Coordinates of N, CA, C and O and ligand atoms in Angstrom, one line a residue:
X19 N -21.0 10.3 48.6 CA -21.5 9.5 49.7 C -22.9 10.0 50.1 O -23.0 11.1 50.5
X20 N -24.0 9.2 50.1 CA -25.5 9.4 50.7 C -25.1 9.6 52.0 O -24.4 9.0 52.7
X21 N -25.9 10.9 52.2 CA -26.3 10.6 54.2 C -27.8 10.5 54.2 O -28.5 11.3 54.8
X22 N -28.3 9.5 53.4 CA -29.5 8.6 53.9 C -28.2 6.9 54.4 O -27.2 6.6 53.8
X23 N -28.6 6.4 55.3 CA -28.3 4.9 55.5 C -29.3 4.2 55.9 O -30.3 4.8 56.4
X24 N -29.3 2.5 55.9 CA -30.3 2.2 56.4 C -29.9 0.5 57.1 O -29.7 -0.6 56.5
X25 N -29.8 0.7 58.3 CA -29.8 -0.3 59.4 C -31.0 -1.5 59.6 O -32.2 -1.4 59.3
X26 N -30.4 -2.4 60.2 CA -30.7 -3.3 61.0 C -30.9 -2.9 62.2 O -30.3 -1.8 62.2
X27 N -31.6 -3.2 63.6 CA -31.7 -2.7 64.7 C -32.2 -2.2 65.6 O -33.3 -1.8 65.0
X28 N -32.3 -1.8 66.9 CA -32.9 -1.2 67.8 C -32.6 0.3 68.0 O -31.6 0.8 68.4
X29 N -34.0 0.9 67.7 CA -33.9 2.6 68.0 C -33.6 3.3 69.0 O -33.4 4.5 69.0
X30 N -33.5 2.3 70.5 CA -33.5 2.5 71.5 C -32.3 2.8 71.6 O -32.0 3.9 72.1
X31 N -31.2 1.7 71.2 CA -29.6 1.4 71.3 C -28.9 2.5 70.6 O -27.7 2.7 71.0
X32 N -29.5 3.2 69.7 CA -28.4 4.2 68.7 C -28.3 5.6 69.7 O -29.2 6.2 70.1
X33 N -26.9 6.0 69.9 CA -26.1 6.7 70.3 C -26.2 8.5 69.3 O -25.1 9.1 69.0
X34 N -27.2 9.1 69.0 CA -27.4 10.0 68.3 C -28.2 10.9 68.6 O -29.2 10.7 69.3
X35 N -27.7 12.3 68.0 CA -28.3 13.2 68.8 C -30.0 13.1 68.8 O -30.6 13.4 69.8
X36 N -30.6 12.7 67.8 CA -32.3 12.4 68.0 C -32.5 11.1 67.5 O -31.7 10.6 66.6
X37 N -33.5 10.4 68.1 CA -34.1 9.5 67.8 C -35.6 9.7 67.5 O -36.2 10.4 68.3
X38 N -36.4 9.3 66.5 CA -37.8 9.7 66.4 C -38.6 8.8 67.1 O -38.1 7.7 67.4
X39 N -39.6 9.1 67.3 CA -40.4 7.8 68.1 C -41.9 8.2 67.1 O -42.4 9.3 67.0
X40 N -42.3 6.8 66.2 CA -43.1 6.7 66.1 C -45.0 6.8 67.3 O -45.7 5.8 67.5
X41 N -45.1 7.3 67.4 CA -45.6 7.9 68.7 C -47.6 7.8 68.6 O -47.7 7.2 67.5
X42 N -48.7 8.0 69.1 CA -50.0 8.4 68.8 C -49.8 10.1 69.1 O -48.9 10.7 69.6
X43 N -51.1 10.3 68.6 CA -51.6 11.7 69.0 C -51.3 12.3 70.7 O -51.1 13.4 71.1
X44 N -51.5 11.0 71.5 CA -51.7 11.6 73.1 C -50.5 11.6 73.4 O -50.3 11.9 74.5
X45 N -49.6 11.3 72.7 CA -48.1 10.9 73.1 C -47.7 11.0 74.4 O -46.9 11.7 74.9
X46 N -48.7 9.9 75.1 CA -48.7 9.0 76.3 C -48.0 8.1 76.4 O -47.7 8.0 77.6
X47 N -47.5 7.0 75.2 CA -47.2 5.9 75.1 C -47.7 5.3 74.2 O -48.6 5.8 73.5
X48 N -47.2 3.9 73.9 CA -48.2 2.6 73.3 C -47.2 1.7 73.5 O -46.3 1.5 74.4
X49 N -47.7 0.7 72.0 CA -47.4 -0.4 71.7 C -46.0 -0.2 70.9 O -45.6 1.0 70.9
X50 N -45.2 -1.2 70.4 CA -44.5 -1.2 69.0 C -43.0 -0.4 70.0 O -42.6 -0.6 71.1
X51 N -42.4 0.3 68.8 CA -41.6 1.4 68.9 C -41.5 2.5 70.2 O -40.6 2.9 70.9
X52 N -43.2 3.1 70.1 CA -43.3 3.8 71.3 C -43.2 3.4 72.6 O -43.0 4.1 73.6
X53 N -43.3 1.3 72.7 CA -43.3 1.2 74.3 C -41.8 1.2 74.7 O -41.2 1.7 75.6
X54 N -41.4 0.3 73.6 CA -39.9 0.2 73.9 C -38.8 1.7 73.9 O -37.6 1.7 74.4
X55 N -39.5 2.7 73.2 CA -38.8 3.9 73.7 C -38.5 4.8 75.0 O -37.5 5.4 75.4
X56 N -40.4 4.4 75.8 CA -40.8 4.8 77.1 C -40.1 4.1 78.1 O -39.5 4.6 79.0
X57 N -40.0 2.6 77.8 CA -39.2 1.7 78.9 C -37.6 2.1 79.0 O -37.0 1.8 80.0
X58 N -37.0 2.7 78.1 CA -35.2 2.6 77.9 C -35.2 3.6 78.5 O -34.4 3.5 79.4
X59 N -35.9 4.7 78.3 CA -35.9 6.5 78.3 C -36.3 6.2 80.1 O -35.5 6.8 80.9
X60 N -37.1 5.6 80.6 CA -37.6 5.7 82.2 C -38.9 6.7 82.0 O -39.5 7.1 81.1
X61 N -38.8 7.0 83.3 CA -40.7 7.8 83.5 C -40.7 9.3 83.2 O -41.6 10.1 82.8
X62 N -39.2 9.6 83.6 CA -38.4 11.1 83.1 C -39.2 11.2 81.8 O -39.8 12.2 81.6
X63 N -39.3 10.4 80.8 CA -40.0 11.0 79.4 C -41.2 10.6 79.4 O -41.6 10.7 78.2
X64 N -42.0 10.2 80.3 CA -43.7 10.5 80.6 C -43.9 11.8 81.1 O -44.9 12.5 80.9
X65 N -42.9 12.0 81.6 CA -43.5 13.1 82.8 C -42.9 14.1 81.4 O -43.9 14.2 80.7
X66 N -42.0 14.6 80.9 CA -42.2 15.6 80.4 C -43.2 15.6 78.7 O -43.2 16.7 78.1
X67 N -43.6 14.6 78.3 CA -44.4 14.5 77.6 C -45.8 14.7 77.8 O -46.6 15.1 76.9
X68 N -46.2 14.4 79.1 CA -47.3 14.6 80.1 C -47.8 16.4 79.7 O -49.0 16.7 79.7
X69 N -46.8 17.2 79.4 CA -46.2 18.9 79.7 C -46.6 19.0 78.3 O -46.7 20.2 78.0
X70 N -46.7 18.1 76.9 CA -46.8 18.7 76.1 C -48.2 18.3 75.4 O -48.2 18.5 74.2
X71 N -49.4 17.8 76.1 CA -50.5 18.2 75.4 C -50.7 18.0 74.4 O -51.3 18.8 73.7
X72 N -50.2 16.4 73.8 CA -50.7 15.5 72.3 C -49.7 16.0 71.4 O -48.7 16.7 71.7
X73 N -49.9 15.5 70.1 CA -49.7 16.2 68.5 C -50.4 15.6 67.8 O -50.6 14.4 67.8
X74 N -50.8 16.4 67.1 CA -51.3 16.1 65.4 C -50.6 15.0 64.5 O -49.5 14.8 64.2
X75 N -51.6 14.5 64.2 CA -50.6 13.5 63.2 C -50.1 14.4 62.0 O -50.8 15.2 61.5
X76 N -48.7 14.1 61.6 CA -48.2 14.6 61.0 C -47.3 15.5 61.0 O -46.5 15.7 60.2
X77 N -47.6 16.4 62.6 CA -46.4 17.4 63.2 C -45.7 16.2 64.3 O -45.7 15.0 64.4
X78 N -45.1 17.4 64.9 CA -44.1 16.6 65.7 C -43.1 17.9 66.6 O -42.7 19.0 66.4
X79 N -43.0 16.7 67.9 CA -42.6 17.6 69.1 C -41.5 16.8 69.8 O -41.5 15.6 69.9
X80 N -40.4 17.5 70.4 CA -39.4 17.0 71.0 C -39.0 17.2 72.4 O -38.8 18.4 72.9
X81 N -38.8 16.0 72.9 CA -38.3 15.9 74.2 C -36.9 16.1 74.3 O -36.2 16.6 73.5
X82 N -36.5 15.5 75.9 CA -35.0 15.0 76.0 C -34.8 13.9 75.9 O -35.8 13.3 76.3
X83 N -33.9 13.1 75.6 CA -34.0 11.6 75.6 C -33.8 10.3 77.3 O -33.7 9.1 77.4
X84 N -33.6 11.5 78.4 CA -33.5 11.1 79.5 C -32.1 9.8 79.5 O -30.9 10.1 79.4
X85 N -32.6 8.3 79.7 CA -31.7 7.0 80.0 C -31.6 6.5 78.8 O -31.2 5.3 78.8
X86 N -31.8 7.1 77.5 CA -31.9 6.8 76.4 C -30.1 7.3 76.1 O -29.5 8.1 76.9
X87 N -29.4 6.6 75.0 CA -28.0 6.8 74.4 C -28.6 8.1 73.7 O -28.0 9.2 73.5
X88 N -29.6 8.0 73.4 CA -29.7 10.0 72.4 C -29.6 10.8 73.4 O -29.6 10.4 74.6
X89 N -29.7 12.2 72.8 CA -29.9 13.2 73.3 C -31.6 13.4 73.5 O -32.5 13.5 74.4
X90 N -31.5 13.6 72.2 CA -33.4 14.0 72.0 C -34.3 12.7 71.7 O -33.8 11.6 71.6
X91 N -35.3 13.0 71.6 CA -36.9 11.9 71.3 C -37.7 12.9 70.2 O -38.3 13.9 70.6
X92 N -37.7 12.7 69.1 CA -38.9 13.5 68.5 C -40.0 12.7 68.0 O -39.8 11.8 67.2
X93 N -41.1 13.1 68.6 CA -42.3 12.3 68.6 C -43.1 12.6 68.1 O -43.8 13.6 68.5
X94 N -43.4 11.6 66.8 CA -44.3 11.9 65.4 C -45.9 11.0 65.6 O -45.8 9.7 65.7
X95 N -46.9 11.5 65.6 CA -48.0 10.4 65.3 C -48.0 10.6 63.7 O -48.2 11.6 63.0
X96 N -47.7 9.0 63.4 CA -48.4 8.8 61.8 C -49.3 8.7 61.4 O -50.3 8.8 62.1
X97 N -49.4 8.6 60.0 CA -51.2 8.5 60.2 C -51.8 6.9 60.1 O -51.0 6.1 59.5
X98 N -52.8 6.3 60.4 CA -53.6 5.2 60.6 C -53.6 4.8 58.9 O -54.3 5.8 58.5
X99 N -53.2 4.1 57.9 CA -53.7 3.5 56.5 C -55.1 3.0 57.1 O -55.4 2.2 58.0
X100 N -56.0 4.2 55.7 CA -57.5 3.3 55.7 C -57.5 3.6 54.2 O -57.9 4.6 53.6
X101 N -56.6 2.2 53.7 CA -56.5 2.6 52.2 C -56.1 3.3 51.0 O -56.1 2.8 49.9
X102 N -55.7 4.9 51.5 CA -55.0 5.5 51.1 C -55.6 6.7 50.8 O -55.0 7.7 50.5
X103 N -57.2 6.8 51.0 CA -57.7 7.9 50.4 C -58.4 8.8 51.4 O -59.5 9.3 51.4
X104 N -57.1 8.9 52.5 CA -57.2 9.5 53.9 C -56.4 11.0 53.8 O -56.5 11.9 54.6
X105 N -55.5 11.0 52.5 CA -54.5 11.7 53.0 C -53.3 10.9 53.6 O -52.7 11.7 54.2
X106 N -52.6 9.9 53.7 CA -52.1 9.1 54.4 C -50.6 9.4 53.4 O -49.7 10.0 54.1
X107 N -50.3 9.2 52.5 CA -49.0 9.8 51.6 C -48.9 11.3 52.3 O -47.8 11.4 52.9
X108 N -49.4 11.9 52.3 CA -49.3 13.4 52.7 C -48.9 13.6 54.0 O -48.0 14.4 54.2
X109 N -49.3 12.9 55.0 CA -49.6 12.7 56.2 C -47.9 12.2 56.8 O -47.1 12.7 57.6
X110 N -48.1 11.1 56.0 CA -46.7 10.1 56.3 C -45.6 11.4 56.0 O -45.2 12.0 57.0
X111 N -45.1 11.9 54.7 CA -43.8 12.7 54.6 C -44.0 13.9 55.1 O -43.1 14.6 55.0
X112 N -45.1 14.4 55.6 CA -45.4 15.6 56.7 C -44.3 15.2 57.8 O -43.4 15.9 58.1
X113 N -44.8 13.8 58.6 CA -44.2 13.7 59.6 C -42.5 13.8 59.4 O -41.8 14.6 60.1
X114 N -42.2 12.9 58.4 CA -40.4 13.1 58.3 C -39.9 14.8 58.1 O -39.1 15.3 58.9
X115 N -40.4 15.5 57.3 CA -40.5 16.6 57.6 C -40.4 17.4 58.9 O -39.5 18.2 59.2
X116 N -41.3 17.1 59.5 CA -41.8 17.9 60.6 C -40.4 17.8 61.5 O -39.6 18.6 61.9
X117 N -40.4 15.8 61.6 CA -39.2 15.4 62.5 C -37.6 16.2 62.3 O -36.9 16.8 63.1
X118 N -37.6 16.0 60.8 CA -36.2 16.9 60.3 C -36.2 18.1 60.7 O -35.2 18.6 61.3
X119 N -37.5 19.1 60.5 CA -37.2 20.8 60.7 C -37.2 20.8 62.6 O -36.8 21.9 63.1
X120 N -37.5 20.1 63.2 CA -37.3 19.9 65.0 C -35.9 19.8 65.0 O -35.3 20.7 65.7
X121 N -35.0 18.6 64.2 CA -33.9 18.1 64.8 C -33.0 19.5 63.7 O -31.9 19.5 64.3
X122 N -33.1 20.2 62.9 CA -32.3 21.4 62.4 C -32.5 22.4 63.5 O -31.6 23.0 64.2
X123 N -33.4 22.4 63.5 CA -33.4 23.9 64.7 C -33.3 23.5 65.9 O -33.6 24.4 66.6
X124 N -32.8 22.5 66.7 CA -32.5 21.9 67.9 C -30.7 21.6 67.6 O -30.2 21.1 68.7
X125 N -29.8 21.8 66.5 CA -29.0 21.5 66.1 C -28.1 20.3 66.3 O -26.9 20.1 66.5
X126 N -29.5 19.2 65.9 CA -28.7 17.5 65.3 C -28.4 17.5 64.2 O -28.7 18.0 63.1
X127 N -27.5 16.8 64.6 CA -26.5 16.2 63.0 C -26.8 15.1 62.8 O -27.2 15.0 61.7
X128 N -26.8 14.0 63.5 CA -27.2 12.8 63.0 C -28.6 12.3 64.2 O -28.5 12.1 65.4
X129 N -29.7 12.0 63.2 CA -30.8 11.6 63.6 C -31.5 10.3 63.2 O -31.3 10.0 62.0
X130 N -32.1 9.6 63.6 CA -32.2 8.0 63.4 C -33.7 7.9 63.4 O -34.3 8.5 64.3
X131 N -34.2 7.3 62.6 CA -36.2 7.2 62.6 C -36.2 5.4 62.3 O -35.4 4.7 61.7
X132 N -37.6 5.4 63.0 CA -38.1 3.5 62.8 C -38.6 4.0 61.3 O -38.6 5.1 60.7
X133 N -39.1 2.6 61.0 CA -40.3 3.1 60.3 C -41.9 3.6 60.1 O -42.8 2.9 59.7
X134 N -41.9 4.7 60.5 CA -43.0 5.3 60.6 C -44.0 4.8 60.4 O -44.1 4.9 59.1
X135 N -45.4 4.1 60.9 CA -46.7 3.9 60.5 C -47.0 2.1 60.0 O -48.1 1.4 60.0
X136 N -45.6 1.8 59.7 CA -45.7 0.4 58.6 C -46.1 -1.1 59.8 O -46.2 -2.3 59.4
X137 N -46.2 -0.7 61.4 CA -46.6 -1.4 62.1 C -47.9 -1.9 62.2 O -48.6 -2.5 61.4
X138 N -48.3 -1.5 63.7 CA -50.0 -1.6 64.1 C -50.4 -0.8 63.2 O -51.4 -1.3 62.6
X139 N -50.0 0.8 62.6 CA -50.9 1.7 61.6 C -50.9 0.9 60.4 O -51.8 1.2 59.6
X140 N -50.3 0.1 60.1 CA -51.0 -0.7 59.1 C -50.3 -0.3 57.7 O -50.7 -1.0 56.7
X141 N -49.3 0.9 57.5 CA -49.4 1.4 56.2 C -48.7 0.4 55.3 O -48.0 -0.4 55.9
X142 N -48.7 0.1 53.8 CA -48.1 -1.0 53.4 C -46.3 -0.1 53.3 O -46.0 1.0 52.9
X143 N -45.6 -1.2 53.9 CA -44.0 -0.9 53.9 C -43.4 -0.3 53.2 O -42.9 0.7 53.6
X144 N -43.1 -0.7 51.3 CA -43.1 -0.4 50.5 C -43.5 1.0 49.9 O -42.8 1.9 49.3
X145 N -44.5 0.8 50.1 CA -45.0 2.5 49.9 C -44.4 3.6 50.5 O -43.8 4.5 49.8
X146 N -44.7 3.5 52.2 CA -43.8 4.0 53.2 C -42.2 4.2 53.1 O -41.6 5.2 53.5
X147 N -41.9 2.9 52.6 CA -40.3 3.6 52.2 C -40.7 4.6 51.0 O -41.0 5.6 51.6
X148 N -40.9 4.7 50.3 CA -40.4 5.4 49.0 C -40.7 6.5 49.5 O -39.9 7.4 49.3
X149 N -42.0 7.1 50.1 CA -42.0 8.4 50.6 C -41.0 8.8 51.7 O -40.5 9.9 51.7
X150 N -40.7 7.8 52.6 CA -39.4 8.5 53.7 C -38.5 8.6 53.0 O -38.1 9.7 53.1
X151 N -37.9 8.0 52.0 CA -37.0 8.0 51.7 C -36.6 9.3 50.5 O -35.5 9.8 50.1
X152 N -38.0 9.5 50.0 CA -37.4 10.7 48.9 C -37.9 12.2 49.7 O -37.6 13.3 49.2
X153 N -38.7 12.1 50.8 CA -38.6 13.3 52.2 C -37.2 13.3 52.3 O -36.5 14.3 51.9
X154 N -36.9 12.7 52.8 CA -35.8 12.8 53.6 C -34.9 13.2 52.7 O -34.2 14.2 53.0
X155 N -34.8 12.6 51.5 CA -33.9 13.4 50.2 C -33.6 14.6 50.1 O -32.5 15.3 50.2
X156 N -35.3 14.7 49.7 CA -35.3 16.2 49.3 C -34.5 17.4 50.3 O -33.7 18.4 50.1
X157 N -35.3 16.8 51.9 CA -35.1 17.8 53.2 C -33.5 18.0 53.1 O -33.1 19.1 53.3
X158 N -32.5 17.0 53.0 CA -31.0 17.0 52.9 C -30.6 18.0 52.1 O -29.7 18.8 52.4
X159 N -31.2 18.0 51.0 CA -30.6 18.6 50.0 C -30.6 20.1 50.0 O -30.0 20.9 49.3
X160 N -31.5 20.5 51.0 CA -31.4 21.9 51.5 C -31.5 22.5 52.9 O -32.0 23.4 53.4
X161 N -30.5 21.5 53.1 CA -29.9 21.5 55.0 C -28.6 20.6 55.2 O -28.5 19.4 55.5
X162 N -27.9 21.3 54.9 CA -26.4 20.7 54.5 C -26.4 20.5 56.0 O -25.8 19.5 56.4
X163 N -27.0 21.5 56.9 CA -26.4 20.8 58.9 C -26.5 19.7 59.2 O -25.8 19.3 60.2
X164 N -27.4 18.7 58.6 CA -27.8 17.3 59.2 C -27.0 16.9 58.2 O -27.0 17.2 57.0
X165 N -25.8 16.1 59.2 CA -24.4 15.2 58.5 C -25.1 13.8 58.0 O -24.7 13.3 56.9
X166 N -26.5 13.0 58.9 CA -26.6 11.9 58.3 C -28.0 11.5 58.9 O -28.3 12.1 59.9
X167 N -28.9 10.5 58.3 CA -30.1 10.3 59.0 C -30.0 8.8 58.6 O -29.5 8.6 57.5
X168 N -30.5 7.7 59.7 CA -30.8 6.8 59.1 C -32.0 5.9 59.6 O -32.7 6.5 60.4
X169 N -32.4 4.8 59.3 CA -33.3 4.3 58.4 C -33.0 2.7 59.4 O -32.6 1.7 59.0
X170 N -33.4 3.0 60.9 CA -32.9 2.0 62.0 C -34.6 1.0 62.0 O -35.6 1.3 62.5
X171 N -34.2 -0.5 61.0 CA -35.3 -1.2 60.9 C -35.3 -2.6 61.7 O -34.4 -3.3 62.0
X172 N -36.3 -2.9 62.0 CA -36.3 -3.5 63.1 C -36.7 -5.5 62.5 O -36.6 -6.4 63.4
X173 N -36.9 -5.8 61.5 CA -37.2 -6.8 60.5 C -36.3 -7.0 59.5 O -35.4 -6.2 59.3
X174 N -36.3 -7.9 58.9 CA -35.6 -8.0 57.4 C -36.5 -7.3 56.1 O -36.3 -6.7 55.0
X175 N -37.8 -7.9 56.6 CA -38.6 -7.5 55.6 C -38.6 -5.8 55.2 O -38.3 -5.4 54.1
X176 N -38.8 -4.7 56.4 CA -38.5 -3.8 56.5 C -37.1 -2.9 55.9 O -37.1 -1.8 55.5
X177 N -36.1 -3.9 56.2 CA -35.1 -3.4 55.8 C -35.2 -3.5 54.1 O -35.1 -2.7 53.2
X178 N -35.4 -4.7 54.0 CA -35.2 -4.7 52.0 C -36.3 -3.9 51.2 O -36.3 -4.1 50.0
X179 N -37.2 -3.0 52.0 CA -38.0 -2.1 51.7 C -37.5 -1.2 51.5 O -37.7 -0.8 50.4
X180 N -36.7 -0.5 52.5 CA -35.9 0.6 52.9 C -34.9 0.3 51.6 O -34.8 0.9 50.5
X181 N -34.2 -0.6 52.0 CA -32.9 -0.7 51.0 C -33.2 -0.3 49.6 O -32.3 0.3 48.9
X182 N -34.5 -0.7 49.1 CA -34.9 -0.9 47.6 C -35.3 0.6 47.5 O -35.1 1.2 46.4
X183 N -35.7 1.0 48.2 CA -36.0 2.9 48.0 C -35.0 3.6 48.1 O -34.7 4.7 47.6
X184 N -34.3 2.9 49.1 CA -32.8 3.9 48.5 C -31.9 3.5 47.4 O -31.2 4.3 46.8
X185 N -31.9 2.4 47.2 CA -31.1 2.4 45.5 C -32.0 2.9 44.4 O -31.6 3.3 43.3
X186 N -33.2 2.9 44.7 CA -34.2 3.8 43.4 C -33.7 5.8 43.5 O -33.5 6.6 42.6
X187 N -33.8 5.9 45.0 CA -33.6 7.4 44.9 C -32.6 7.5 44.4 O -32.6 8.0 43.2
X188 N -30.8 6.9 45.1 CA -29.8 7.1 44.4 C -29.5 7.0 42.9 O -28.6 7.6 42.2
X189 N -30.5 6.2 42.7 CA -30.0 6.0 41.1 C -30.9 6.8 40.1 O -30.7 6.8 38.9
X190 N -32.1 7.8 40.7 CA -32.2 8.9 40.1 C -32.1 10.1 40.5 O -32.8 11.0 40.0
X191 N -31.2 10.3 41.3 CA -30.5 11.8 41.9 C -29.4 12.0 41.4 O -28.7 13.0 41.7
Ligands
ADP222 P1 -47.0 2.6 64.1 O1 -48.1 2.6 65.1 O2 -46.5 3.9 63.6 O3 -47.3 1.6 63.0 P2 -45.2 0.6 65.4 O4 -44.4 0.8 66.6 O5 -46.4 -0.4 65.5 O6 -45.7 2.0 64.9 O7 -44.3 0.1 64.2 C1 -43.4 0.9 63.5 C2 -42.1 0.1 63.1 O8 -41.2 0.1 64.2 C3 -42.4 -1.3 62.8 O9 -41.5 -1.7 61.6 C4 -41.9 -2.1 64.0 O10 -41.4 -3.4 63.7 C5 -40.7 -1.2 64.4 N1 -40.1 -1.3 65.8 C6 -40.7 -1.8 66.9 N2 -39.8 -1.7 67.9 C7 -38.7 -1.1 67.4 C8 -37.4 -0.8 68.0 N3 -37.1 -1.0 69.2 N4 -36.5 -0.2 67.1 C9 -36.8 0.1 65.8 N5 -38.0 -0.2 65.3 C10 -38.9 -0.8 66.0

C-alpha cells in the first residue's frame, strides 16, 4: 500500500496532524490557499507568524494550527515560474522537503499539502506533480514515521495531474 494518496478537497477541512500552506516569503498572508488557511485558522495564526520573520522560498516554518482541524500549519513559500531557468524544479522539491523534515521532527504522521506553486505562482501543474510526487517518495522511503501524506487538490484538473504522477512513480518503484 502507498502512503502517497491523492484527494479531492479543502486543506482547511482535513483533520491531520500538519497541513502545509502554500504561503509567500512574508508569511503574512495572501491570496489562494494561504487566505483561506488564515481565515479557518482566525488571527491566532497571524499573530504567531507575525513572531516568525518571513522564509525563504524553498525552506519552511511551522506554526500551530489554532481553529484549524490540524494540529500544525507548515508554511512553504514556492517559488514564482519564470520559465524554468530560475531554479524553480530545485526550489519546488526543496520545499516538500523542507515541509516533510518540519512535520518528522515535530512528530506527524499524517500530513496533507495543496499544490504547491501551480496557482497565482504560475508553475505548470504537470511538472509540479511529478516533482512532489517523487520528493515525497523518496522522503518516505527513509522515514518510515510519516504513516501517510496526501495530495489534498482543489480542481479536477489538478487532481488528474497528481493522479498521473502517482501511477508513473508507482509503476517504477
Ligand atoms: P501559489 O501562490 O503557491 O501558486 P495558490 O494558493 O495560488 O498558491 O495555489 C496553489 C493551489 O492551491 C492551487 O491549485 C489552488 O487551486 C489550490 N487551493 C486554493 N485554495 C485551496 C484550498 N482551500 N484547499 C486546497 N487547495 C487550495
Amino acid at each position: 500500500m502507498s502512503r502517497i494518496e491523492i484527494i479531492h478537497g479543502d486543506i482547511t477541512k482535513q483533520a491531520v496532524d500538519a497541513i502545509v500552506n502554500a504561503a509567500n516569503c512574508s508569511l503574512l498572508g495572501g491570496g489562494g490557499v494561504d487566505g483561506a488557511i488564515h481565515r479557518a485558522a482566525g488571527p491566532e495564526l497571524l499573530a504567531e507568524c507575525r513572531t516568525l520573520h518571513g522564509c525563504e522560498t524553498g525552506k519552511a516554518k511551522i506554526t500551530r494550527g489554532y481553529r484549524l482541524p490540524a494540529k500544525y500549519v507548515i508554511h512553504t513559500p514556492g517559488p514564482v515560474w519564470r520559465g524554468g531557468t530560475h531554479r524553480e524544479d530545485e526550489l519546488l522539491a526543496s520545499c516538500y522537503r523542507s515541509c516533510l523534515t518540519l512535520a518528522d521532527e515535530n512528530g506527524c504522521k499524517t500530513v496533507d499539502f495543496p499544490s504547491i506553486s501551480t496557482g497565482v505562482y504560475a508553475f505548470p501543474v504537470e511538472r509540479a506533480a511529478g516533482i512532489a510526487i517523487r520528493t515525497i517518495g523518496a522522503f518516505l522511503a527513509d522515514h518510515p514515521a510519516i504513516e501517510r501524506v496526501r495530495m489534498v487538490c482543489f480542481d479536477s484538473r489538478t487532481r488528474a495531474a497528481y493522479d498521473a504522477a502517482l501511477r508513473e512513480w508507482e509503476a517504477r518503484a
